[in-house]
Short mmCIF file of C-alpha atoms in Angstrom, two decimals:
data_model
loop_
_atom_site.label_atom_id
_atom_site.label_comp_id
_atom_site.label_asym_id
_atom_site.label_seq_id
_atom_site.Cartn_x
_atom_site.Cartn_y
_atom_site.Cartn_z
CA MET A 1 131.64 97.79 -32.16
CA LEU A 2 133.13 94.78 -33.95
CA TYR A 3 130.89 95.39 -36.98
CA GLN A 4 132.09 99.00 -37.20
CA ILE A 5 135.72 97.88 -36.97
CA TYR A 6 135.16 95.36 -39.73
CA GLU A 7 133.53 97.96 -41.99
CA THR A 8 136.36 100.42 -41.35
CA GLN A 9 138.89 97.75 -42.28
CA ARG A 10 136.94 96.79 -45.40
CA ALA A 11 136.71 100.43 -46.51
CA PHE A 12 140.47 100.79 -45.99
CA ILE A 13 141.33 97.66 -47.98
CA GLU A 14 138.91 98.22 -50.85
CA PRO A 15 141.04 100.81 -52.75
CA PHE A 16 144.06 98.51 -52.53
CA ALA A 17 141.96 95.62 -53.90
CA ASP A 18 140.91 97.82 -56.83
CA LEU A 19 144.55 98.82 -57.38
CA ALA A 20 145.57 95.15 -57.35
CA GLN A 21 142.96 94.42 -60.02
CA ALA A 22 144.28 97.24 -62.20
CA ASN A 23 147.87 96.01 -61.80
CA ALA A 24 146.82 92.46 -62.64
CA LYS A 25 145.38 93.70 -65.94
CA LEU A 26 148.46 95.83 -66.57
CA PHE A 27 150.87 92.93 -66.20
CA SER A 28 148.67 90.41 -68.03
CA ASN A 29 147.99 92.57 -71.11
CA PRO A 30 150.38 91.50 -73.91
CA LEU A 31 150.14 94.99 -75.46
CA SER A 32 151.38 96.63 -72.27
CA PRO A 33 155.15 97.10 -71.82
CA PHE A 34 154.70 95.72 -68.29
CA GLY A 35 153.24 92.57 -69.83
CA GLN A 36 156.56 92.00 -71.63
CA MET A 37 158.62 92.05 -68.44
CA PRO A 38 160.20 88.87 -67.05
CA MET A 39 157.82 87.02 -64.70
CA ALA A 40 154.96 89.32 -65.77
CA GLN A 41 152.49 86.40 -65.69
CA ARG A 42 153.47 85.52 -62.13
CA ILE A 43 153.22 89.15 -61.01
CA ALA A 44 149.79 89.47 -62.64
CA ALA A 45 148.66 86.27 -60.91
CA GLY A 46 149.79 87.61 -57.55
CA TYR A 47 147.89 90.85 -58.01
CA ALA A 48 144.79 88.94 -59.18
CA LEU A 49 144.95 86.81 -56.03
CA LEU A 50 145.27 89.92 -53.82
CA HIS A 51 142.23 91.39 -55.55
CA ARG A 52 140.16 88.26 -54.88
CA LEU A 53 141.22 88.18 -51.22
CA GLY A 54 140.52 91.86 -50.61
CA LYS A 55 137.45 92.66 -52.71
CA ASP A 56 133.92 93.04 -51.39
CA TYR A 57 131.53 90.37 -52.66
CA GLU A 58 128.10 91.69 -53.52
CA LYS A 59 124.90 89.71 -53.97
CA PRO A 60 125.22 87.59 -57.14
CA GLN A 61 122.60 87.44 -59.87
CA PHE A 62 120.76 84.27 -60.83
CA GLY A 63 121.76 84.96 -64.41
CA ILE A 64 119.36 82.45 -65.97
CA HIS A 65 118.49 84.14 -69.27
CA THR A 66 117.63 81.21 -71.55
CA VAL A 67 117.15 77.47 -71.32
CA PRO A 68 117.16 74.97 -74.19
CA VAL A 69 113.89 73.16 -74.79
CA ASP A 70 113.96 70.36 -77.33
CA GLY A 71 116.57 72.31 -79.28
CA VAL A 72 114.70 75.62 -78.87
CA GLU A 73 116.11 78.44 -76.73
CA VAL A 74 113.42 79.56 -74.30
CA ALA A 75 113.74 83.00 -72.77
CA ILE A 76 113.59 83.42 -68.99
CA HIS A 77 112.15 86.57 -67.46
CA GLU A 78 113.01 86.96 -63.80
CA ARG A 79 110.61 89.11 -61.85
CA VAL A 80 109.52 89.85 -58.29
CA GLU A 81 106.03 88.51 -57.67
CA ILE A 82 105.67 89.62 -54.02
CA ASP A 83 107.92 92.12 -52.25
CA LYS A 84 108.01 91.75 -48.47
CA PRO A 85 110.23 93.74 -46.07
CA PHE A 86 112.64 90.81 -45.58
CA CYS A 87 112.02 88.68 -48.66
CA GLU A 88 111.05 88.74 -52.31
CA LEU A 89 109.05 85.98 -53.94
CA ARG A 90 110.91 85.72 -57.24
CA ARG A 91 109.47 84.04 -60.30
CA PHE A 92 111.27 82.70 -63.37
CA LYS A 93 108.70 83.05 -66.13
CA ARG A 94 109.42 81.21 -69.34
CA PHE A 95 108.63 82.60 -72.80
CA SER A 96 108.53 80.86 -76.15
CA ASP A 97 106.98 81.50 -79.54
CA ASP A 98 107.05 77.79 -80.38
CA PRO A 99 103.41 76.53 -80.25
CA LYS A 100 104.40 72.92 -79.64
CA THR A 101 106.59 73.81 -76.68
CA LEU A 102 103.97 76.14 -75.28
CA GLU A 103 101.17 73.61 -75.55
CA LYS A 104 103.26 70.87 -74.00
CA LEU A 105 104.06 72.81 -70.87
CA LYS A 106 100.98 74.90 -70.12
CA GLY A 107 99.90 72.48 -67.41
CA GLN A 108 103.26 71.98 -65.73
CA PRO A 109 103.26 71.94 -61.91
CA PRO A 110 104.07 75.12 -59.98
CA VAL A 111 106.91 74.70 -57.48
CA LEU A 112 107.84 76.98 -54.60
CA ILE A 113 111.51 76.65 -53.68
CA VAL A 114 112.11 77.87 -50.14
CA ALA A 115 115.76 78.89 -50.02
CA PRO A 116 117.80 78.94 -46.81
CA LEU A 117 118.14 82.07 -44.71
CA SER A 118 121.40 80.96 -43.14
CA GLY A 119 124.19 83.14 -44.49
CA HIS A 120 124.27 82.79 -48.26
CA TYR A 121 121.89 84.30 -50.78
CA ALA A 122 119.20 82.32 -52.60
CA THR A 123 121.42 82.35 -55.69
CA LEU A 124 123.24 79.43 -54.07
CA LEU A 125 120.31 77.40 -55.46
CA ARG A 126 120.88 78.61 -59.03
CA ASP A 127 121.46 75.05 -60.28
CA THR A 128 118.36 73.88 -58.43
CA VAL A 129 116.26 76.54 -60.15
CA ARG A 130 117.76 75.97 -63.59
CA THR A 131 117.13 72.22 -63.41
CA LEU A 132 113.59 72.49 -62.07
CA LEU A 133 112.71 74.92 -64.86
CA GLN A 134 112.83 72.07 -67.33
CA ASP A 135 109.58 70.60 -66.02
CA HIS A 136 108.00 73.16 -63.67
CA LYS A 137 106.87 76.71 -63.09
CA VAL A 138 109.43 77.92 -60.58
CA TYR A 139 109.22 80.44 -57.74
CA ILE A 140 111.87 81.02 -55.06
CA THR A 141 112.15 82.91 -51.78
CA ASP A 142 114.90 85.50 -52.22
CA TRP A 143 115.79 86.64 -48.69
CA LYS A 144 117.04 90.19 -48.21
CA ASN A 145 120.18 91.28 -46.40
CA ALA A 146 118.94 92.51 -43.01
CA ARG A 147 121.43 95.37 -42.99
CA MET A 148 119.56 96.81 -45.98
CA VAL A 149 116.16 96.73 -44.22
CA PRO A 150 115.37 99.98 -42.32
CA LEU A 151 114.38 99.74 -38.67
CA SER A 152 111.02 101.23 -39.62
CA GLU A 153 110.11 97.86 -41.18
CA GLY A 154 110.16 96.27 -37.72
CA GLU A 155 111.82 93.07 -36.53
CA PHE A 156 111.90 89.68 -38.21
CA HIS A 157 111.16 86.59 -36.13
CA LEU A 158 111.05 82.87 -36.85
CA ASP A 159 107.26 83.17 -36.67
CA ASP A 160 107.42 85.76 -39.47
CA TYR A 161 109.38 83.28 -41.58
CA VAL A 162 106.54 80.78 -41.14
CA HIS A 163 103.98 83.43 -42.09
CA TYR A 164 105.94 84.38 -45.22
CA VAL A 165 105.99 80.75 -46.38
CA GLN A 166 102.25 80.43 -45.83
CA GLU A 167 101.55 83.64 -47.75
CA PHE A 168 103.65 82.44 -50.69
CA ILE A 169 101.93 79.04 -50.71
CA ARG A 170 98.52 80.70 -50.72
CA HIS A 171 99.61 82.96 -53.56
CA LEU A 172 100.53 79.98 -55.74
CA GLN A 173 97.35 78.17 -54.75
CA ALA A 174 95.30 81.19 -55.83
CA GLN A 175 97.14 81.20 -59.16
CA TYR A 176 97.12 77.50 -59.97
CA GLY A 177 94.76 75.70 -57.59
CA ASN A 178 97.64 74.20 -55.62
CA CYS A 179 101.41 73.86 -55.65
CA HIS A 180 104.43 71.83 -54.58
CA VAL A 181 107.02 72.97 -52.04
CA VAL A 182 110.75 72.21 -52.09
CA SER A 183 112.80 73.29 -49.06
CA VAL A 184 116.58 73.11 -48.89
CA CYS A 185 118.48 72.87 -45.59
CA GLN A 186 117.41 75.35 -42.89
CA PRO A 187 113.85 76.06 -44.18
CA THR A 188 112.75 72.44 -43.82
CA VAL A 189 111.79 73.29 -40.23
CA PRO A 190 109.70 76.46 -40.82
CA VAL A 191 108.17 74.93 -43.96
CA LEU A 192 107.01 71.91 -42.00
CA ALA A 193 105.60 74.28 -39.38
CA ALA A 194 103.83 76.39 -42.02
CA VAL A 195 102.15 73.41 -43.67
CA SER A 196 101.29 71.88 -40.28
CA LEU A 197 99.50 75.03 -39.16
CA MET A 198 97.61 75.24 -42.45
CA ALA A 199 96.50 71.63 -42.02
CA SER A 200 95.43 72.24 -38.41
CA ARG A 201 93.27 75.17 -39.54
CA GLY A 202 91.66 73.07 -42.25
CA GLU A 203 93.31 75.01 -45.09
CA ARG A 204 94.32 73.44 -48.37
CA THR A 205 97.92 72.24 -48.10
CA PRO A 206 100.49 71.77 -50.90
CA LEU A 207 100.30 68.57 -52.92
CA THR A 208 103.87 67.62 -51.98
CA MET A 209 106.67 68.63 -49.64
CA THR A 210 110.24 67.83 -50.68
CA MET A 211 112.72 68.37 -47.85
CA MET A 212 116.42 68.30 -48.59
CA GLY A 213 119.23 68.13 -46.03
CA GLY A 214 117.48 69.93 -43.17
CA PRO A 215 117.71 69.79 -39.35
CA ILE A 216 114.23 68.45 -38.55
CA ASP A 217 115.78 66.60 -35.60
CA ALA A 218 119.28 67.97 -34.98
CA ARG A 219 119.90 65.40 -32.24
CA ARG A 220 120.46 62.66 -34.83
CA SER A 221 124.04 62.24 -36.06
CA PRO A 222 125.02 65.73 -34.88
CA THR A 223 127.60 67.53 -36.99
CA ALA A 224 130.11 70.21 -35.99
CA VAL A 225 127.49 72.83 -36.84
CA ASN A 226 124.90 71.13 -34.61
CA ASN A 227 127.36 70.66 -31.77
CA LEU A 228 128.26 74.35 -31.71
CA ALA A 229 124.60 75.34 -31.52
CA MET A 230 123.80 72.74 -28.86
CA LYS A 231 126.82 73.16 -26.59
CA ARG A 232 126.93 76.95 -26.41
CA SER A 233 124.35 78.64 -24.22
CA PHE A 234 121.70 80.91 -25.65
CA SER A 235 123.26 83.87 -23.85
CA TRP A 236 126.63 83.07 -25.44
CA PHE A 237 125.17 83.53 -28.91
CA GLU A 238 123.37 86.70 -27.88
CA ASN A 239 126.51 88.21 -26.35
CA ASN A 240 129.11 87.07 -28.88
CA VAL A 241 127.63 87.02 -32.39
CA ILE A 242 124.96 89.74 -32.34
CA TYR A 243 125.91 93.29 -33.36
CA ARG A 244 124.21 96.43 -34.58
CA VAL A 245 124.42 97.51 -38.22
CA PRO A 246 126.77 100.50 -38.68
CA PRO A 247 125.32 103.88 -39.72
CA ASN A 248 126.43 103.63 -43.38
CA PHE A 249 123.65 101.13 -44.25
CA PRO A 250 119.85 101.57 -44.55
CA GLY A 251 119.36 99.16 -41.64
CA ALA A 252 121.56 101.19 -39.29
CA GLY A 253 120.97 100.20 -35.67
CA ARG A 254 119.30 96.86 -36.45
CA ARG A 255 120.55 93.94 -34.34
CA VAL A 256 121.90 91.27 -36.68
CA TYR A 257 124.09 88.22 -36.93
CA PRO A 258 126.60 89.73 -39.40
CA GLY A 259 127.44 87.98 -42.62
CA PHE A 260 131.19 88.37 -42.12
CA LEU A 261 131.01 86.35 -38.91
CA GLN A 262 129.04 83.64 -40.67
CA TYR A 263 131.59 83.60 -43.48
CA THR A 264 134.39 83.18 -40.93
CA GLY A 265 132.56 80.14 -39.59
CA PHE A 266 132.12 78.67 -43.08
CA VAL A 267 135.84 78.98 -43.84
CA ALA A 268 136.85 77.66 -40.40
CA MET A 269 135.07 74.38 -41.14
CA ASN A 270 137.53 73.58 -43.97
CA PRO A 271 140.43 76.06 -43.89
CA ASP A 272 142.91 73.75 -45.65
CA ARG A 273 140.53 73.18 -48.53
CA HIS A 274 140.03 76.91 -49.11
CA ALA A 275 143.76 77.67 -48.84
CA THR A 276 144.49 74.96 -51.40
CA SER A 277 141.77 76.30 -53.70
CA TYR A 278 143.26 79.80 -53.70
CA TYR A 279 146.76 78.45 -54.27
CA ASP A 280 145.48 76.40 -57.21
CA TYR A 281 143.83 79.56 -58.56
CA PHE A 282 147.21 81.33 -58.43
CA ARG A 283 148.93 78.43 -60.22
CA ASN A 284 146.21 78.24 -62.88
CA LEU A 285 146.66 81.92 -63.65
CA ILE A 286 150.39 81.40 -64.09
CA LYS A 287 149.78 78.42 -66.37
CA GLY A 288 147.16 80.33 -68.36
CA ASP A 289 144.43 77.83 -67.47
CA ASP A 290 141.61 80.32 -67.89
CA ALA A 291 138.84 77.71 -67.61
CA SER A 292 139.95 76.52 -64.15
CA ALA A 293 140.53 80.10 -62.97
CA GLU A 294 137.06 81.12 -64.10
CA ALA A 295 135.52 78.13 -62.32
CA HIS A 296 137.25 79.27 -59.12
CA ARG A 297 135.94 82.82 -59.55
CA LYS A 298 132.37 81.66 -60.15
CA PHE A 299 132.36 79.44 -57.09
CA TYR A 300 133.83 82.02 -54.71
CA ASP A 301 131.76 84.90 -56.09
CA GLU A 302 128.84 82.88 -54.72
CA TYR A 303 130.47 81.41 -51.62
CA ASN A 304 131.97 84.68 -50.40
CA ALA A 305 128.74 86.67 -50.79
CA VAL A 306 126.94 86.58 -47.45
CA LEU A 307 124.07 88.44 -45.82
CA ASP A 308 123.18 89.60 -42.33
CA MET A 309 120.30 87.93 -40.50
CA ASP A 310 117.96 89.69 -38.10
CA ALA A 311 119.04 88.81 -34.56
CA ASN A 312 115.56 87.80 -33.43
CA TYR A 313 115.17 85.25 -36.22
CA TYR A 314 118.65 83.83 -35.73
CA LEU A 315 118.44 83.49 -31.95
CA GLU A 316 114.95 82.00 -32.07
CA THR A 317 116.15 79.45 -34.62
CA ILE A 318 119.05 78.47 -32.35
CA ARG A 319 116.71 78.00 -29.39
CA THR A 320 113.80 76.34 -31.21
CA VAL A 321 115.69 74.02 -33.58
CA PHE A 322 119.06 73.28 -31.97
CA GLN A 323 118.61 73.67 -28.23
CA GLU A 324 115.03 72.96 -27.19
CA PHE A 325 114.05 70.80 -30.22
CA LYS A 326 110.52 72.15 -30.00
CA LEU A 327 109.39 70.67 -33.30
CA VAL A 328 110.20 67.06 -32.41
CA HIS A 329 109.03 67.49 -28.81
CA GLY A 330 105.68 68.89 -29.93
CA THR A 331 106.09 72.09 -27.89
CA TRP A 332 106.48 74.69 -30.64
CA ASP A 333 103.90 77.46 -30.57
CA VAL A 334 103.84 79.98 -33.43
CA ARG A 335 102.28 83.38 -32.88
CA ALA A 336 99.67 84.08 -35.55
CA PRO A 337 99.34 87.58 -37.08
CA ASP A 338 96.38 88.25 -34.77
CA GLY A 339 98.55 87.48 -31.73
CA THR A 340 97.14 84.08 -30.81
CA LEU A 341 99.46 81.11 -30.28
CA GLU A 342 99.07 78.05 -32.47
CA ARG A 343 100.70 74.71 -31.70
CA VAL A 344 102.68 73.14 -34.56
CA ARG A 345 101.22 69.67 -35.13
CA PRO A 346 102.80 67.85 -38.11
CA GLN A 347 100.53 64.89 -37.42
CA ASP A 348 97.62 66.99 -38.75
CA ILE A 349 99.04 66.93 -42.29
CA LYS A 350 97.07 64.38 -44.31
CA ASP A 351 96.78 65.53 -47.93
CA THR A 352 100.44 66.33 -48.67
CA ALA A 353 102.90 63.69 -49.87
CA LEU A 354 106.35 63.81 -48.30
CA LEU A 355 109.79 63.22 -49.84
CA THR A 356 112.94 63.64 -47.73
CA ILE A 357 116.45 63.66 -49.22
CA GLU A 358 119.79 63.28 -47.47
CA GLY A 359 123.39 63.16 -48.62
CA GLU A 360 125.41 60.22 -47.34
CA LEU A 361 128.37 62.51 -46.52
CA ASP A 362 126.46 65.60 -45.41
CA ASP A 363 128.56 67.43 -42.81
CA ILE A 364 125.95 70.12 -42.09
CA SER A 365 122.73 68.14 -41.56
CA GLY A 366 123.69 64.67 -40.39
CA SER A 367 122.19 61.35 -41.36
CA GLY A 368 118.62 60.88 -40.17
CA GLN A 369 117.96 64.55 -39.36
CA THR A 370 115.73 65.13 -42.37
CA GLU A 371 114.25 61.64 -42.35
CA ALA A 372 112.87 62.44 -38.89
CA ALA A 373 110.05 64.33 -40.62
CA HIS A 374 108.40 60.98 -41.36
CA ASP A 375 108.14 60.17 -37.66
CA LEU A 376 106.34 63.47 -37.08
CA CYS A 377 103.97 63.38 -40.07
CA THR A 378 101.99 60.36 -38.89
CA GLY A 379 98.82 61.59 -40.63
CA ILE A 380 100.35 61.00 -44.06
CA VAL A 381 99.68 57.47 -45.26
CA ARG A 382 102.77 55.29 -45.55
CA LYS A 383 102.68 54.95 -49.33
CA GLU A 384 102.87 58.76 -49.68
CA GLN A 385 106.11 58.96 -47.68
CA HIS A 386 109.44 58.54 -49.46
CA HIS A 387 113.05 58.89 -48.39
CA LEU A 388 116.14 59.13 -50.61
CA VAL A 389 119.78 58.74 -49.54
CA VAL A 390 122.28 59.97 -52.12
CA GLU A 391 125.43 57.91 -51.85
CA GLY A 392 128.69 59.85 -52.01
CA ALA A 393 126.94 63.23 -51.82
CA GLY A 394 127.75 65.95 -49.33
CA HIS A 395 125.44 68.78 -48.34
CA TYR A 396 125.71 70.83 -51.53
CA GLY A 397 125.68 67.77 -53.76
CA ILE A 398 122.01 67.05 -53.09
CA PHE A 399 120.84 70.35 -54.63
CA SER A 400 123.66 71.44 -56.93
CA GLY A 401 126.05 69.87 -59.41
CA ARG A 402 126.16 66.57 -61.25
CA ARG A 403 124.74 64.41 -58.44
CA TRP A 404 121.77 66.75 -58.09
CA ARG A 405 121.05 66.72 -61.82
CA GLU A 406 121.62 63.03 -62.44
CA ARG A 407 120.59 61.31 -59.21
CA VAL A 408 118.37 63.58 -57.15
CA TYR A 409 116.36 65.60 -59.65
CA PRO A 410 114.82 62.59 -61.46
CA HIS A 411 113.36 61.46 -58.12
CA VAL A 412 112.04 64.94 -57.33
CA ARG A 413 110.58 65.33 -60.83
CA ASP A 414 108.83 61.96 -60.76
CA PHE A 415 107.57 62.48 -57.21
CA ILE A 416 105.98 65.81 -58.13
CA ALA A 417 104.56 64.47 -61.39
CA GLU A 418 103.02 61.49 -59.62
CA HIS A 419 101.09 63.75 -57.25
CA GLN A 420 100.18 66.54 -59.63
CA ARG A 421 96.44 66.92 -60.09
CA THR A 422 94.45 68.56 -62.85
CA PHE A 423 91.89 71.01 -61.48
CA VAL A 424 88.51 71.12 -63.16
CA ASN A 425 88.00 74.86 -62.60
CA PRO A 426 91.42 76.49 -62.28
CA PRO A 427 91.49 80.17 -61.28
CA ALA A 428 91.26 82.72 -64.10
CA ALA A 429 94.77 83.94 -63.30
CA THR A 430 96.33 80.63 -64.38
CA GLU A 431 98.99 80.90 -67.14
CA VAL A 432 97.75 82.58 -70.24
CA ALA A 433 99.18 82.16 -73.61
CA PRO A 434 102.12 84.18 -73.95
CA VAL A 435 104.50 81.50 -73.25
CA GLU A 436 105.22 79.01 -70.55
CA ALA A 437 107.92 76.60 -71.59
CA ALA A 438 110.37 74.20 -70.12
CA VAL A 439 113.72 72.71 -70.76
CA SER A 440 114.58 69.13 -71.55
CA ALA A 441 116.86 67.22 -69.23
CA PRO A 442 120.58 68.03 -69.56
CA ALA A 443 122.30 65.97 -72.20
CA GLU A 444 124.63 64.32 -69.75
CA VAL A 445 121.76 62.77 -67.79
CA SER A 446 121.39 59.15 -68.78
CA ALA A 447 118.32 56.98 -68.52
CA GLU A 448 120.15 54.76 -66.04
CA ALA A 449 120.66 57.76 -63.77
CA ALA A 450 116.95 58.41 -63.47
CA PRO A 451 115.22 55.55 -61.66
CA PRO A 452 111.61 56.14 -60.64
CA VAL A 453 110.68 57.17 -57.13
CA ARG A 454 109.77 54.04 -55.20
CA LYS A 455 106.98 53.59 -52.77
CA GLY A 456 107.77 53.26 -49.13
CA ARG A 457 110.31 54.98 -47.00
CA ARG A 458 113.87 54.53 -48.20
CA THR A 459 115.55 54.67 -51.59
CA SER A 460 119.28 54.93 -52.33
CA ALA A 461 120.76 56.70 -55.31
CA ALA A 462 124.20 55.32 -56.06
#
């Protein structure tokens, strides 16, 4: 019922938000008589703020059309490689007619980025994708909004998430011989499970796993997010945050954890910060600071766009990761597609190097939660295990923004490059010559900001 009330309210407010946008343009246009009125700029700013507060935020686009490569603009073609009911495997294929660029990057490593399914869309990792494109062939899991998935497609469970990751890994292995996996936040757990099960079956596993800011062991340095999940009972989540999709969506009747509830939780973590940000947006519009206003719009177009998650997946994640800690206790059984149960055994992983990354100030996945993967992956030799702590970085800073580009990415790039192998007989489907290319490191990245990945367990990036 709450979902239906929310949708009714949103449908009621939407015309007023559109009207506010029209009025903002009316009062800000210097050719309009309204734009010549006293305090027109302030009135326009007020209407623009009302529009931002009332509008519906749709799924953003990645919007990566070109990347510069050694002074050459390389075209990016975004396409769906595999379309699953709840996820698309999206590829960013690079095209260039420059022979030198093409030849240089034909053998670059393929990387699967596993994006979080925890409220926001995969476009939150836009900066991660753009940066990795400079040295890698990049694929990403683009999770679908559950309210757009018809009931006829069935339910989505945590086990299905694991199966999706395995299918995508196998797809890249069939294309290139093997691949590297980068998981950000929530997917560190199912990715570790997917690779563990592949190792236990004797399958070929990825060359490397890079895990960034994820709750491998949520008991360590618990954050407010962890505490909520651990202190509330399973039945509380089932009774208070799960609702059915209203009839005006393709997924009508599906039980989901609605995006608007997740968004409320995001904002509640830092309400003062968001209020200040919107007030600054209003002031910047009055001052005519278009650059700052546009930066605000870009950030909140992404931050305010949220998706629904299938209830089964969400509740099973709460129980498995945050309440029963099945991964670290060694009690997690994943149901295979044929119905058999398989025990997740990270200690069976032997041929995959491991890099874990944490932000010093991460308020979502606390210190030590991601590093716990090393204690579980005892089959990986010590010299192939690496840990990086990024000083001064919060959760988002380890995969987006200046700290990601200058401090984190050089470690990830060098780690992948160190473990990349050249296959004697690569599959026939491997990159053909139209045009794989890459982009050189951003100009602001200095040599001092890119120290090599060190052997052992812990490295700090100041």
